[in-house]
Short mmCIF file of C-alpha atoms in Angstrom, two decimals:
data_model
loop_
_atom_site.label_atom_id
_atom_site.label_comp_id
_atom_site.label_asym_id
_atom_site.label_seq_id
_atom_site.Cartn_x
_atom_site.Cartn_y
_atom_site.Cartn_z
CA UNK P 1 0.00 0.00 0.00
CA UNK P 2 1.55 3.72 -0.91
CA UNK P 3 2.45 6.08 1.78
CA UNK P 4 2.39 9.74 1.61
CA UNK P 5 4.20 12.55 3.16
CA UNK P 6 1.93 15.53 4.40
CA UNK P 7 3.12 19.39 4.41
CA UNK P 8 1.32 22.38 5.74
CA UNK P 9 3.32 25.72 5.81
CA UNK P 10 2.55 29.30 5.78
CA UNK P 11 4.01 31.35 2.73
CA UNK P 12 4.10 34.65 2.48
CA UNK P 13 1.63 36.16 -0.66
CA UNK P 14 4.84 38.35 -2.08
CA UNK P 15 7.23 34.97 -2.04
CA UNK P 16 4.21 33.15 -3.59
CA UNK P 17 6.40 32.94 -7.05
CA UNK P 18 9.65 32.11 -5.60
CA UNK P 19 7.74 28.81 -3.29
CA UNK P 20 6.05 28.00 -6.65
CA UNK P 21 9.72 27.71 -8.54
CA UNK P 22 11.37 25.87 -5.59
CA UNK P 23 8.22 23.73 -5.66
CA UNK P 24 9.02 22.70 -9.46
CA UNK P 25 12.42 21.87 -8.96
CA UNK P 26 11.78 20.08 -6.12
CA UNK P 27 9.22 18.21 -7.49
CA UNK P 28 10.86 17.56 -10.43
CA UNK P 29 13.93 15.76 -8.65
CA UNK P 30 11.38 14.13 -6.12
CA UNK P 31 9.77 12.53 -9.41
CA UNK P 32 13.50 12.03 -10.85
CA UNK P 33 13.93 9.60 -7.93
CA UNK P 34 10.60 7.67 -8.12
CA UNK P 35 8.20 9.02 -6.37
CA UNK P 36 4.41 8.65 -7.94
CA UNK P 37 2.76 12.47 -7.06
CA UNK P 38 4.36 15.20 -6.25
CA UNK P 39 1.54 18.01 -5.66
CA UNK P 40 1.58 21.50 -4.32
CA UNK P 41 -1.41 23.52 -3.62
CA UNK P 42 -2.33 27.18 -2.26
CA UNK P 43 -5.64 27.34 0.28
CA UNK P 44 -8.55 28.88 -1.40
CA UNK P 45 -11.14 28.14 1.12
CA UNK P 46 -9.32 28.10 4.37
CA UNK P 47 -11.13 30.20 6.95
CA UNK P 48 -9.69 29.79 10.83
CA UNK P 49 -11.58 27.75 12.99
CA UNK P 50 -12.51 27.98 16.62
CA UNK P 51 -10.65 25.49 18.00
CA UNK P 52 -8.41 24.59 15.51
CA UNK P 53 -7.84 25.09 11.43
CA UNK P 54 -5.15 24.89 8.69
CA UNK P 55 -4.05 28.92 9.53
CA UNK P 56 -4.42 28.36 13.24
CA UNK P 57 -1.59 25.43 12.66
CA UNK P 58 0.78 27.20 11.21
CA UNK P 59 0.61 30.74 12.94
CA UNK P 60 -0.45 32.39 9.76
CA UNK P 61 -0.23 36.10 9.44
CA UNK P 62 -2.31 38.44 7.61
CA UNK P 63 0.21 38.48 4.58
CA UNK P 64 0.47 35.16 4.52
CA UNK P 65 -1.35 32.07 2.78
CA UNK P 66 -1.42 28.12 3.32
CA UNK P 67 0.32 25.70 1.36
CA UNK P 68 -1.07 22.21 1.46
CA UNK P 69 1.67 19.75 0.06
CA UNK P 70 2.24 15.96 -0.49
CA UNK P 71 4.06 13.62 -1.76
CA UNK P 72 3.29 9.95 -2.68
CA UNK P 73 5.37 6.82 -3.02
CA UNK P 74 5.05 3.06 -3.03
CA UNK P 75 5.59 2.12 0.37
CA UNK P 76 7.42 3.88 3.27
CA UNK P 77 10.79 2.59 2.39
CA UNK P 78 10.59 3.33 -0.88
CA UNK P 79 9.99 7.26 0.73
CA UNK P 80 13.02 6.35 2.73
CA UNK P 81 15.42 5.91 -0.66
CA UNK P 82 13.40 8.60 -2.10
CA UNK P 83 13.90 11.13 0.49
CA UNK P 84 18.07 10.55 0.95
CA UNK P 85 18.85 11.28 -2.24
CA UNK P 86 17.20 14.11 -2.68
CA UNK P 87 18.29 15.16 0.14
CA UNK P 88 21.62 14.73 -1.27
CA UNK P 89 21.18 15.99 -4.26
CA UNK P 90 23.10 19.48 -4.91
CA UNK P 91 20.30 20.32 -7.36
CA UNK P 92 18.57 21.52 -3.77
CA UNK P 93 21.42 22.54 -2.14
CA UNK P 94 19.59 25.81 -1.69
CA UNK P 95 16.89 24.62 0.33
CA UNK P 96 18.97 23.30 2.77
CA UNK P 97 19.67 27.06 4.22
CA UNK P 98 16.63 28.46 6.19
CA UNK P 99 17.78 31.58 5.84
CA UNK P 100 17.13 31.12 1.89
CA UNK P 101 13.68 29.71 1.80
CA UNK P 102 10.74 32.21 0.66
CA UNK P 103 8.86 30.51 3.94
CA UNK P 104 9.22 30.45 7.55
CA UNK P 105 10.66 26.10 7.86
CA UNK P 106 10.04 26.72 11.93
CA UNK P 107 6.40 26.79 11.08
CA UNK P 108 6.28 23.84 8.66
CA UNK P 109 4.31 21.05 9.61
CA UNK P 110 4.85 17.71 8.27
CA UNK P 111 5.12 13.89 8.57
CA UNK P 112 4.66 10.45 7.02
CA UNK P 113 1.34 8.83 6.68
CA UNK P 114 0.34 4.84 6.17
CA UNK P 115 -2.88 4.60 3.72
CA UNK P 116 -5.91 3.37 5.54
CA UNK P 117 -8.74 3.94 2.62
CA UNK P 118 -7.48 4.91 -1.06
CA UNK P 119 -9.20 4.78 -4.25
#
């Protein structure tokens, strides 16, 4: 059964185009190494909630809009493979500085997910 790994992060509206071409290089060298999606999306009908919601999660600020994110691969290990060499790869050496990235990584949420319905 696949596995997917879940992002939600808070980008600010006038880095929008920068996230969006770190997104395709990313995704293009996630793909490169096998994974099956690669998918990056921008909230469009994300209000707060009361006790908890998508902006709420990720301390958004009134500049600022939600990215929704994930990846999907074949199983967890193949994620595992997957994720090292891209990690690796010097193609993203830029995203490996905080200080470069056109979002706030301390507010990034994210993790690894097992399949329980798919269709």
């Amino acid at each position: 059964m696949s596995y997917v790994d879940g992002f939600v992060l808070a980008v600010p509206k006038k880095n929008l185009a920068a996230y969006r071409r770190l997104a395709r290089k990313a995704g293009k060298i996630w793909m490169e190494f096998g994974a099956l999606q690669y998918v990056e999306s921008v909230a469009d009908d994300v209000k707060p909630g009361k006790s908890t919601s998508f902006p709420q999660a990720v301390k958004l600020k009134p500049d600022e809009v939600v990215v929704f994110s994930w990846i999907v691969y074949k199983s967890r290990a193949q994620r595992d493979r997957i994720n090292k060499k891209v990690m690796a790869d010097p193609r993203l050496a830029d995203m490996m500085d905080p200080k470069a990235l056109p979002f706030d990584g301390k507010r990034m949420i994210f993790g690894g997910f097992k399949y329980v319905v798919s269709y």
